[in-house]
Amino acid sequence: MRIVTWNCAGALRRKTAAIDALGADILVIQECENPAASDSAYADWAGNYVWTGAIKHKGIGVFARNGIAIETLGWDGDGLAHFLPVRIGGRLDLLAVWTQPVVPSTYSYIGQFWQYLQRHRAAFESDSLICGDFNSNA
């Protein structure tokens, strides 16, 4: 299974050919618009997906290709942004991440990620993958 993660910096609907060229089975895209609130061509391209975001033109999406099933796991973010836990193909738990500052919050980008992991520690099993844009550096 080929998984690609990319911060598209917005307007994914105009960049679909570039991402399609990679032939991924699963796309984890940060800063993309909600396909349900965009034009029909982008919604058709999105197909099988899960998306979350505070505003319709910037969120995080997980897009499944090649008939792969995807379902939301529904782990509560409890005010932390943006985390999107999904189950891929009924067997792989994937946590899509796009950390950013949340006001008010006492946690930095990576601090939010750490808090999320601690709150959901028991949910992670051997077939889990975490990927995305952590907006952090050493």
Short mmCIF file of N, CA, C and O in Angstrom, two decimals:
data_model
loop_
_atom_site.label_atom_id
_atom_site.label_comp_id
_atom_site.label_asym_id
_atom_site.label_seq_id
_atom_site.Cartn_x
_atom_site.Cartn_y
_atom_site.Cartn_z
N MET A 1 0.85 -1.18 0.00
CA MET A 1 0.00 0.00 0.00
C MET A 1 0.89 1.23 0.00
O MET A 1 1.80 1.36 0.81
N ARG A 2 0.64 2.13 -0.92
CA ARG A 2 1.40 3.37 -1.04
C ARG A 2 0.60 4.49 -0.38
O ARG A 2 -0.53 4.76 -0.75
N ILE A 3 1.23 5.16 0.61
CA ILE A 3 0.61 6.26 1.34
C ILE A 3 1.44 7.51 1.12
O ILE A 3 2.66 7.48 1.28
N VAL A 4 0.77 8.59 0.73
CA VAL A 4 1.45 9.88 0.51
C VAL A 4 0.83 10.91 1.43
O VAL A 4 -0.39 10.99 1.55
N THR A 5 1.67 11.70 2.08
CA THR A 5 1.20 12.83 2.87
C THR A 5 1.80 14.10 2.30
O THR A 5 2.95 14.11 1.86
N TRP A 6 0.98 15.18 2.27
CA TRP A 6 1.42 16.41 1.63
C TRP A 6 0.65 17.59 2.20
O TRP A 6 -0.59 17.55 2.29
N ASN A 7 1.36 18.63 2.56
CA ASN A 7 0.71 19.89 2.90
C ASN A 7 0.60 20.66 1.59
O ASN A 7 1.58 21.20 1.09
N CYS A 8 -0.60 20.69 1.02
CA CYS A 8 -0.79 21.26 -0.30
C CYS A 8 -0.87 22.79 -0.29
O CYS A 8 -0.95 23.40 -1.34
N ALA A 9 -0.88 23.40 0.91
CA ALA A 9 -0.93 24.86 1.05
C ALA A 9 -2.18 25.46 0.41
O ALA A 9 -2.16 26.56 -0.12
N GLY A 10 -3.27 24.73 0.44
CA GLY A 10 -4.55 25.22 -0.08
C GLY A 10 -4.76 24.89 -1.55
O GLY A 10 -3.85 24.48 -2.26
N ALA A 11 -5.99 25.07 -1.98
CA ALA A 11 -6.41 24.90 -3.38
C ALA A 11 -6.03 23.54 -3.96
O ALA A 11 -5.60 23.44 -5.10
N LEU A 12 -6.24 22.48 -3.20
CA LEU A 12 -5.96 21.13 -3.71
C LEU A 12 -6.74 20.86 -4.99
O LEU A 12 -6.24 20.17 -5.88
N ARG A 13 -7.92 21.43 -5.12
CA ARG A 13 -8.74 21.19 -6.31
C ARG A 13 -8.02 21.57 -7.59
O ARG A 13 -8.34 21.07 -8.67
N ARG A 14 -7.00 22.43 -7.51
CA ARG A 14 -6.21 22.82 -8.69
C ARG A 14 -4.91 22.03 -8.81
O ARG A 14 -4.14 22.27 -9.74
N LYS A 15 -4.67 21.10 -7.89
CA LYS A 15 -3.41 20.36 -7.86
C LYS A 15 -3.60 18.85 -7.92
O LYS A 15 -2.66 18.09 -7.66
N THR A 16 -4.77 18.41 -8.26
CA THR A 16 -5.07 16.98 -8.22
C THR A 16 -4.24 16.17 -9.21
O THR A 16 -3.88 15.03 -8.91
N ALA A 17 -3.92 16.73 -10.36
CA ALA A 17 -3.12 15.99 -11.34
C ALA A 17 -1.73 15.66 -10.78
O ALA A 17 -1.21 14.56 -10.99
N ALA A 18 -1.15 16.61 -10.05
CA ALA A 18 0.18 16.40 -9.47
C ALA A 18 0.17 15.27 -8.44
O ALA A 18 1.06 14.41 -8.43
N ILE A 19 -0.84 15.23 -7.60
CA ILE A 19 -0.91 14.19 -6.57
C ILE A 19 -1.31 12.85 -7.18
O ILE A 19 -0.82 11.80 -6.78
N ASP A 20 -2.17 12.86 -8.20
CA ASP A 20 -2.56 11.62 -8.87
C ASP A 20 -1.36 10.94 -9.53
O ASP A 20 -1.30 9.71 -9.61
N ALA A 21 -0.41 11.73 -10.01
CA ALA A 21 0.77 11.18 -10.69
C ALA A 21 1.60 10.28 -9.78
O ALA A 21 2.36 9.45 -10.26
N LEU A 22 1.42 10.40 -8.46
CA LEU A 22 2.18 9.58 -7.52
C LEU A 22 1.60 8.18 -7.35
O LEU A 22 2.26 7.29 -6.81
N GLY A 23 0.38 7.97 -7.81
CA GLY A 23 -0.22 6.64 -7.76
C GLY A 23 -0.43 6.09 -6.36
O GLY A 23 -0.31 4.88 -6.15
N ALA A 24 -0.76 6.94 -5.42
CA ALA A 24 -0.95 6.51 -4.03
C ALA A 24 -2.29 5.82 -3.84
O ALA A 24 -3.26 6.10 -4.54
N ASP A 25 -2.33 4.92 -2.86
CA ASP A 25 -3.57 4.29 -2.45
C ASP A 25 -4.30 5.14 -1.41
O ASP A 25 -5.52 5.17 -1.37
N ILE A 26 -3.51 5.79 -0.56
CA ILE A 26 -4.03 6.65 0.50
C ILE A 26 -3.32 7.99 0.42
O ILE A 26 -2.09 8.04 0.34
N LEU A 27 -4.10 9.07 0.46
CA LEU A 27 -3.56 10.43 0.47
C LEU A 27 -3.93 11.07 1.79
O LEU A 27 -5.10 11.07 2.17
N VAL A 28 -2.94 11.62 2.48
CA VAL A 28 -3.17 12.39 3.70
C VAL A 28 -2.76 13.82 3.35
O VAL A 28 -1.58 14.11 3.18
N ILE A 29 -3.75 14.71 3.22
CA ILE A 29 -3.49 16.05 2.69
C ILE A 29 -3.86 17.11 3.72
O ILE A 29 -5.02 17.18 4.15
N GLN A 30 -2.88 17.92 4.08
CA GLN A 30 -3.11 19.02 5.00
C GLN A 30 -3.36 20.31 4.21
O GLN A 30 -2.86 20.47 3.11
N GLU A 31 -4.14 21.19 4.81
CA GLU A 31 -4.51 22.50 4.24
C GLU A 31 -5.36 22.38 2.98
O GLU A 31 -5.31 23.24 2.11
N CYS A 32 -6.14 21.32 2.88
CA CYS A 32 -7.03 21.17 1.72
C CYS A 32 -8.44 21.61 2.08
O CYS A 32 -8.83 21.62 3.24
N GLU A 33 -9.20 21.96 1.06
CA GLU A 33 -10.58 22.37 1.28
C GLU A 33 -11.48 21.15 1.41
O GLU A 33 -11.14 20.06 0.97
N ASN A 34 -12.63 21.37 2.00
CA ASN A 34 -13.62 20.32 2.18
C ASN A 34 -14.27 20.01 0.83
O ASN A 34 -14.91 20.86 0.23
N PRO A 35 -14.12 18.79 0.33
CA PRO A 35 -14.74 18.45 -0.96
C PRO A 35 -16.26 18.65 -0.98
O PRO A 35 -16.82 19.01 -2.01
N ALA A 36 -16.91 18.44 0.15
CA ALA A 36 -18.37 18.60 0.22
C ALA A 36 -18.80 20.06 0.08
O ALA A 36 -19.95 20.33 -0.24
N ALA A 37 -17.88 21.00 0.27
CA ALA A 37 -18.21 22.42 0.19
C ALA A 37 -17.50 23.10 -0.98
O ALA A 37 -17.37 24.32 -1.01
N SER A 38 -17.04 22.30 -1.95
CA SER A 38 -16.31 22.85 -3.08
C SER A 38 -17.04 22.53 -4.38
O SER A 38 -18.19 22.10 -4.38
N ASP A 39 -16.35 22.70 -5.51
CA ASP A 39 -16.99 22.44 -6.80
C ASP A 39 -17.14 20.94 -7.06
O ASP A 39 -16.50 20.11 -6.42
N SER A 40 -18.01 20.60 -7.99
CA SER A 40 -18.34 19.20 -8.24
C SER A 40 -17.15 18.40 -8.79
O SER A 40 -17.03 17.21 -8.49
N ALA A 41 -16.28 19.02 -9.56
CA ALA A 41 -15.12 18.30 -10.11
C ALA A 41 -14.20 17.83 -8.97
O ALA A 41 -13.72 16.69 -8.97
N TYR A 42 -13.98 18.70 -8.01
CA TYR A 42 -13.14 18.35 -6.86
C TYR A 42 -13.83 17.29 -6.00
O TYR A 42 -13.21 16.34 -5.55
N ALA A 43 -15.12 17.44 -5.79
CA ALA A 43 -15.87 16.46 -5.00
C ALA A 43 -15.84 15.09 -5.68
O ALA A 43 -15.66 14.06 -5.00
N ASP A 44 -15.96 15.05 -7.00
CA ASP A 44 -15.87 13.79 -7.73
C ASP A 44 -14.49 13.18 -7.61
O ASP A 44 -14.34 11.97 -7.43
N TRP A 45 -13.46 14.01 -7.72
CA TRP A 45 -12.07 13.54 -7.58
C TRP A 45 -11.87 12.95 -6.18
O TRP A 45 -11.24 11.91 -6.03
N ALA A 46 -12.38 13.63 -5.17
CA ALA A 46 -12.17 13.20 -3.78
C ALA A 46 -12.72 11.80 -3.55
O ALA A 46 -12.08 10.98 -2.89
N GLY A 47 -13.89 11.53 -4.09
CA GLY A 47 -14.47 10.19 -3.98
C GLY A 47 -14.64 9.73 -2.55
O GLY A 47 -15.42 10.27 -1.79
N ASN A 48 -13.88 8.73 -2.16
CA ASN A 48 -13.94 8.10 -0.85
C ASN A 48 -12.96 8.82 0.08
O ASN A 48 -11.76 8.63 -0.03
N TYR A 49 -13.48 9.62 1.01
CA TYR A 49 -12.60 10.44 1.85
C TYR A 49 -13.24 10.72 3.20
O TYR A 49 -14.44 10.55 3.41
N VAL A 50 -12.39 11.18 4.12
CA VAL A 50 -12.82 11.73 5.40
C VAL A 50 -12.08 13.05 5.55
O VAL A 50 -10.90 13.15 5.24
N TRP A 51 -12.79 14.08 6.01
CA TRP A 51 -12.22 15.42 6.11
C TRP A 51 -12.65 16.07 7.41
O TRP A 51 -13.79 15.84 7.88
N THR A 52 -11.78 16.89 7.98
CA THR A 52 -12.16 17.71 9.12
C THR A 52 -11.42 19.04 9.04
O THR A 52 -10.32 19.13 8.50
N GLY A 53 -12.07 20.08 9.57
CA GLY A 53 -11.45 21.39 9.60
C GLY A 53 -12.37 22.41 10.25
O GLY A 53 -13.59 22.21 10.30
N ALA A 54 -11.77 23.47 10.72
CA ALA A 54 -12.55 24.53 11.38
C ALA A 54 -13.22 25.44 10.36
O ALA A 54 -14.25 26.04 10.64
N ILE A 55 -12.63 25.54 9.16
CA ILE A 55 -13.20 26.35 8.09
C ILE A 55 -13.19 25.52 6.81
O ILE A 55 -12.32 24.67 6.62
N LYS A 56 -14.15 25.77 5.93
CA LYS A 56 -14.35 24.89 4.77
C LYS A 56 -13.21 24.88 3.76
O LYS A 56 -13.08 23.95 2.98
N HIS A 57 -12.35 25.89 3.77
CA HIS A 57 -11.29 25.91 2.77
C HIS A 57 -9.91 25.52 3.31
O HIS A 57 -8.93 25.55 2.58
N LYS A 58 -9.83 25.10 4.58
CA LYS A 58 -8.55 24.62 5.11
C LYS A 58 -8.77 23.62 6.22
O LYS A 58 -9.23 23.96 7.31
N GLY A 59 -8.44 22.38 5.93
CA GLY A 59 -8.56 21.31 6.90
C GLY A 59 -7.60 20.20 6.55
O GLY A 59 -6.64 20.41 5.81
N ILE A 60 -7.89 19.02 7.05
CA ILE A 60 -7.08 17.86 6.74
C ILE A 60 -8.00 16.77 6.20
O ILE A 60 -9.10 16.56 6.71
N GLY A 61 -7.54 16.12 5.15
CA GLY A 61 -8.33 15.07 4.53
C GLY A 61 -7.53 13.80 4.33
O GLY A 61 -6.32 13.86 4.10
N VAL A 62 -8.21 12.68 4.42
CA VAL A 62 -7.63 11.39 4.07
C VAL A 62 -8.49 10.84 2.94
O VAL A 62 -9.70 10.69 3.08
N PHE A 63 -7.85 10.58 1.81
CA PHE A 63 -8.53 10.15 0.59
C PHE A 63 -8.07 8.73 0.26
O PHE A 63 -6.87 8.49 0.14
N ALA A 64 -9.02 7.82 0.10
CA ALA A 64 -8.71 6.42 -0.21
C ALA A 64 -8.98 6.15 -1.68
O ALA A 64 -9.99 6.57 -2.22
N ARG A 65 -8.08 5.46 -2.30
CA ARG A 65 -8.18 5.12 -3.72
C ARG A 65 -8.33 3.61 -3.90
O ARG A 65 -8.18 2.84 -2.97
N ASN A 66 -8.55 3.20 -5.15
CA ASN A 66 -8.52 1.79 -5.54
C ASN A 66 -9.47 0.92 -4.73
O ASN A 66 -9.14 -0.22 -4.40
N GLY A 67 -10.64 1.46 -4.39
CA GLY A 67 -11.65 0.67 -3.68
C GLY A 67 -11.33 0.37 -2.22
O GLY A 67 -11.96 -0.51 -1.62
N ILE A 68 -10.38 1.04 -1.65
CA ILE A 68 -10.00 0.81 -0.25
C ILE A 68 -11.03 1.48 0.66
O ILE A 68 -11.38 2.64 0.48
N ALA A 69 -11.49 0.74 1.65
CA ALA A 69 -12.47 1.26 2.61
C ALA A 69 -11.78 2.20 3.60
O ALA A 69 -10.62 1.98 3.98
N ILE A 70 -12.51 3.23 4.00
CA ILE A 70 -12.00 4.17 5.00
C ILE A 70 -13.16 4.54 5.91
O ILE A 70 -14.28 4.74 5.45
N GLU A 71 -12.88 4.57 7.21
CA GLU A 71 -13.92 4.95 8.17
C GLU A 71 -13.30 5.78 9.29
O GLU A 71 -12.16 5.58 9.68
N THR A 72 -14.07 6.72 9.79
CA THR A 72 -13.63 7.57 10.90
C THR A 72 -13.66 6.77 12.19
O THR A 72 -14.60 6.02 12.44
N LEU A 73 -12.62 6.96 13.01
CA LEU A 73 -12.57 6.27 14.30
C LEU A 73 -13.24 7.08 15.40
O LEU A 73 -13.60 6.54 16.43
N GLY A 74 -13.38 8.38 15.22
CA GLY A 74 -14.13 9.19 16.17
C GLY A 74 -13.45 9.46 17.49
O GLY A 74 -14.13 9.68 18.49
N TRP A 75 -12.13 9.44 17.53
CA TRP A 75 -11.43 9.79 18.77
C TRP A 75 -11.56 11.29 18.98
O TRP A 75 -11.24 12.08 18.10
N ASP A 76 -11.99 11.71 20.14
CA ASP A 76 -12.23 13.11 20.45
C ASP A 76 -10.93 13.91 20.45
O ASP A 76 -9.94 13.50 21.06
N GLY A 77 -10.94 15.06 19.77
CA GLY A 77 -9.79 15.94 19.77
C GLY A 77 -9.74 16.83 20.99
O GLY A 77 -8.70 17.37 21.34
N ASP A 78 -10.89 17.02 21.64
CA ASP A 78 -10.98 17.80 22.87
C ASP A 78 -10.25 19.14 22.77
O ASP A 78 -9.46 19.49 23.63
N GLY A 79 -10.51 19.86 21.68
CA GLY A 79 -9.93 21.19 21.51
C GLY A 79 -8.55 21.23 20.89
O GLY A 79 -7.98 22.31 20.71
N LEU A 80 -7.98 20.09 20.54
CA LEU A 80 -6.67 20.04 19.89
C LEU A 80 -6.90 19.98 18.38
O LEU A 80 -7.80 19.30 17.92
N ALA A 81 -6.08 20.69 17.61
CA ALA A 81 -6.28 20.73 16.16
C ALA A 81 -5.01 20.35 15.43
O ALA A 81 -3.94 20.70 15.84
N HIS A 82 -5.18 19.75 14.36
CA HIS A 82 -6.15 18.92 13.69
C HIS A 82 -5.66 17.49 13.70
O HIS A 82 -4.58 17.20 13.23
N PHE A 83 -6.50 16.61 14.16
CA PHE A 83 -6.20 15.19 14.21
C PHE A 83 -7.37 14.44 13.59
O PHE A 83 -8.53 14.73 13.90
N LEU A 84 -7.06 13.52 12.70
CA LEU A 84 -8.10 12.78 11.99
C LEU A 84 -7.77 11.28 12.03
O LEU A 84 -6.99 10.80 11.21
N PRO A 85 -8.32 10.55 13.00
CA PRO A 85 -8.06 9.12 13.08
C PRO A 85 -9.04 8.34 12.20
O PRO A 85 -10.25 8.54 12.28
N VAL A 86 -8.50 7.46 11.37
CA VAL A 86 -9.32 6.66 10.47
C VAL A 86 -8.82 5.21 10.46
O VAL A 86 -7.67 4.94 10.83
N ARG A 87 -9.69 4.32 10.03
CA ARG A 87 -9.31 2.92 9.81
C ARG A 87 -9.31 2.69 8.31
O ARG A 87 -10.28 2.99 7.62
N ILE A 88 -8.21 2.14 7.83
CA ILE A 88 -8.01 1.89 6.40
C ILE A 88 -8.16 0.40 6.13
O ILE A 88 -7.49 -0.42 6.77
N GLY A 89 -9.02 0.07 5.19
CA GLY A 89 -9.18 -1.32 4.79
C GLY A 89 -9.58 -2.25 5.91
O GLY A 89 -9.29 -3.45 5.84
N GLY A 90 -10.19 -1.71 6.96
CA GLY A 90 -10.64 -2.53 8.07
C GLY A 90 -9.54 -3.09 8.95
O GLY A 90 -9.80 -3.90 9.83
N ARG A 91 -8.28 -2.64 8.74
CA ARG A 91 -7.20 -3.25 9.51
C ARG A 91 -6.11 -2.29 9.98
O ARG A 91 -5.43 -2.55 10.96
N LEU A 92 -5.89 -1.18 9.30
CA LEU A 92 -4.82 -0.26 9.66
C LEU A 92 -5.42 1.02 10.23
O LEU A 92 -6.22 1.68 9.57
N ASP A 93 -5.03 1.36 11.45
CA ASP A 93 -5.45 2.64 12.04
C ASP A 93 -4.42 3.69 11.67
O ASP A 93 -3.22 3.51 11.91
N LEU A 94 -4.89 4.75 11.05
CA LEU A 94 -4.03 5.84 10.61
C LEU A 94 -4.46 7.11 11.32
O LEU A 94 -5.65 7.45 11.32
N LEU A 95 -3.51 7.80 11.94
CA LEU A 95 -3.77 9.09 12.54
C LEU A 95 -3.16 10.15 11.65
O LEU A 95 -1.93 10.25 11.53
N ALA A 96 -4.02 10.91 10.98
CA ALA A 96 -3.57 12.02 10.15
C ALA A 96 -3.43 13.25 11.06
O ALA A 96 -4.31 13.54 11.87
N VAL A 97 -2.31 13.96 10.92
CA VAL A 97 -1.97 15.06 11.82
C VAL A 97 -1.68 16.33 11.03
O VAL A 97 -0.97 16.30 10.02
N TRP A 98 -2.22 17.43 11.49
CA TRP A 98 -1.84 18.76 11.02
C TRP A 98 -1.90 19.67 12.23
O TRP A 98 -2.92 20.26 12.53
N THR A 99 -0.80 19.74 12.97
CA THR A 99 -0.82 20.53 14.20
C THR A 99 -0.72 22.01 13.87
O THR A 99 -0.06 22.42 12.93
N GLN A 100 -1.41 22.79 14.68
CA GLN A 100 -1.37 24.24 14.56
C GLN A 100 -1.75 24.87 15.89
O GLN A 100 -2.31 24.19 16.75
N PRO A 101 -1.46 26.14 16.05
CA PRO A 101 -1.80 26.77 17.32
C PRO A 101 -3.31 26.89 17.49
O PRO A 101 -4.03 27.12 16.53
N VAL A 102 -3.76 26.68 18.69
CA VAL A 102 -5.17 26.84 19.02
C VAL A 102 -5.26 27.87 20.15
O VAL A 102 -4.51 27.79 21.11
N VAL A 103 -6.12 28.82 20.00
CA VAL A 103 -6.26 29.87 21.01
C VAL A 103 -7.59 29.69 21.70
O VAL A 103 -8.62 29.58 21.02
N PRO A 104 -7.69 29.66 23.00
CA PRO A 104 -6.54 29.67 23.91
C PRO A 104 -6.00 28.26 24.10
O PRO A 104 -6.75 27.30 24.10
N SER A 105 -4.71 28.13 24.24
CA SER A 105 -4.09 26.85 24.51
C SER A 105 -2.73 27.08 25.16
O SER A 105 -2.04 28.04 24.83
N THR A 106 -2.38 26.20 26.04
CA THR A 106 -1.06 26.28 26.66
C THR A 106 -0.08 25.36 25.97
O THR A 106 1.07 25.29 26.36
N TYR A 107 -0.53 24.66 24.92
CA TYR A 107 0.32 23.69 24.25
C TYR A 107 0.82 24.21 22.91
O TYR A 107 0.07 24.78 22.13
N SER A 108 2.10 23.97 22.66
CA SER A 108 2.69 24.30 21.36
C SER A 108 2.19 23.29 20.32
O SER A 108 1.44 22.38 20.62
N TYR A 109 2.69 23.45 19.10
CA TYR A 109 2.33 22.51 18.04
C TYR A 109 2.59 21.07 18.49
O TYR A 109 1.70 20.23 18.49
N ILE A 110 3.84 20.79 18.82
CA ILE A 110 4.21 19.42 19.18
C ILE A 110 3.62 19.03 20.52
O ILE A 110 3.34 17.87 20.79
N GLY A 111 3.37 20.03 21.38
CA GLY A 111 2.70 19.77 22.65
C GLY A 111 1.29 19.26 22.45
O GLY A 111 0.81 18.40 23.19
N GLN A 112 0.60 19.80 21.46
CA GLN A 112 -0.75 19.32 21.15
C GLN A 112 -0.70 17.86 20.68
O GLN A 112 -1.54 17.06 21.06
N PHE A 113 0.29 17.56 19.85
CA PHE A 113 0.45 16.19 19.38
C PHE A 113 0.68 15.25 20.57
O PHE A 113 0.06 14.19 20.68
N TRP A 114 1.57 15.65 21.47
CA TRP A 114 1.86 14.85 22.65
C TRP A 114 0.60 14.65 23.49
O TRP A 114 0.33 13.54 23.94
N GLN A 115 -0.17 15.71 23.69
CA GLN A 115 -1.40 15.61 24.46
C GLN A 115 -2.39 14.64 23.80
O GLN A 115 -3.02 13.82 24.47
N TYR A 116 -2.51 14.73 22.49
CA TYR A 116 -3.42 13.84 21.76
C TYR A 116 -2.99 12.38 21.94
O TYR A 116 -3.82 11.51 22.19
N LEU A 117 -1.69 12.13 21.80
CA LEU A 117 -1.20 10.76 21.97
C LEU A 117 -1.48 10.23 23.37
O LEU A 117 -1.87 9.07 23.54
N GLN A 118 -1.29 11.07 24.37
CA GLN A 118 -1.53 10.64 25.75
C GLN A 118 -3.01 10.34 25.98
O GLN A 118 -3.35 9.37 26.67
N ARG A 119 -3.90 11.13 25.42
CA ARG A 119 -5.33 10.94 25.61
C ARG A 119 -5.84 9.67 24.92
O ARG A 119 -6.86 9.10 25.32
N HIS A 120 -5.13 9.23 23.88
CA HIS A 120 -5.59 8.07 23.10
C HIS A 120 -4.58 6.93 23.10
O HIS A 120 -4.64 6.06 22.22
N ARG A 121 -3.72 6.92 24.06
CA ARG A 121 -2.65 5.91 24.15
C ARG A 121 -3.19 4.49 24.02
O ARG A 121 -2.64 3.66 23.31
N ALA A 122 -4.27 4.19 24.70
CA ALA A 122 -4.83 2.83 24.70
C ALA A 122 -5.37 2.41 23.34
O ALA A 122 -5.50 1.22 23.07
N ALA A 123 -5.66 3.36 22.47
CA ALA A 123 -6.25 3.03 21.16
C ALA A 123 -5.22 2.55 20.14
O ALA A 123 -5.57 1.93 19.15
N PHE A 124 -3.94 2.87 20.37
CA PHE A 124 -2.92 2.50 19.39
C PHE A 124 -2.56 1.03 19.55
O PHE A 124 -2.22 0.56 20.62
N GLU A 125 -2.65 0.33 18.43
CA GLU A 125 -2.30 -1.08 18.40
C GLU A 125 -1.11 -1.28 17.48
O GLU A 125 -0.57 -0.31 16.95
N SER A 126 -0.75 -2.50 17.23
CA SER A 126 0.43 -2.77 16.41
C SER A 126 0.27 -2.30 14.97
O SER A 126 1.23 -1.89 14.34
N ASP A 127 -0.95 -2.33 14.42
CA ASP A 127 -1.16 -1.89 13.05
C ASP A 127 -1.66 -0.45 13.04
O ASP A 127 -2.81 -0.15 12.71
N SER A 128 -0.76 0.47 13.42
CA SER A 128 -1.10 1.90 13.47
C SER A 128 -0.01 2.69 12.76
O SER A 128 1.16 2.32 12.76
N LEU A 129 -0.43 3.79 12.16
CA LEU A 129 0.49 4.67 11.46
C LEU A 129 0.10 6.11 11.77
O LEU A 129 -1.09 6.45 11.78
N ILE A 130 1.09 6.94 12.04
CA ILE A 130 0.87 8.36 12.28
C ILE A 130 1.63 9.12 11.19
O ILE A 130 2.82 8.88 10.99
N CYS A 131 0.92 10.02 10.48
CA CYS A 131 1.61 10.78 9.45
C CYS A 131 0.93 12.13 9.25
O CYS A 131 -0.23 12.30 9.59
N GLY A 132 1.68 13.07 8.72
CA GLY A 132 1.13 14.39 8.45
C GLY A 132 2.13 15.50 8.60
O GLY A 132 3.33 15.31 8.45
N ASP A 133 1.63 16.66 8.93
CA ASP A 133 2.42 17.88 9.08
C ASP A 133 2.41 18.26 10.56
O ASP A 133 1.40 18.69 11.10
N PHE A 134 3.56 18.10 11.22
CA PHE A 134 3.67 18.34 12.64
C PHE A 134 4.04 19.79 12.97
O PHE A 134 4.04 20.17 14.14
N ASN A 135 4.37 20.59 11.95
CA ASN A 135 4.70 22.00 12.16
C ASN A 135 5.66 22.21 13.30
O ASN A 135 5.48 23.09 14.13
N SER A 136 6.70 21.41 13.37
CA SER A 136 7.63 21.52 14.47
C SER A 136 9.03 21.24 13.96
O SER A 136 9.22 20.63 12.91
N ASN A 137 10.02 21.69 14.71
CA ASN A 137 11.40 21.37 14.38
C ASN A 137 12.20 21.26 15.66
O ASN A 137 11.72 21.58 16.74
N ALA A 138 13.42 20.81 15.53
CA ALA A 138 14.27 20.62 16.71
C ALA A 138 14.60 21.94 17.34
O ALA A 138 14.79 22.07 18.51
#
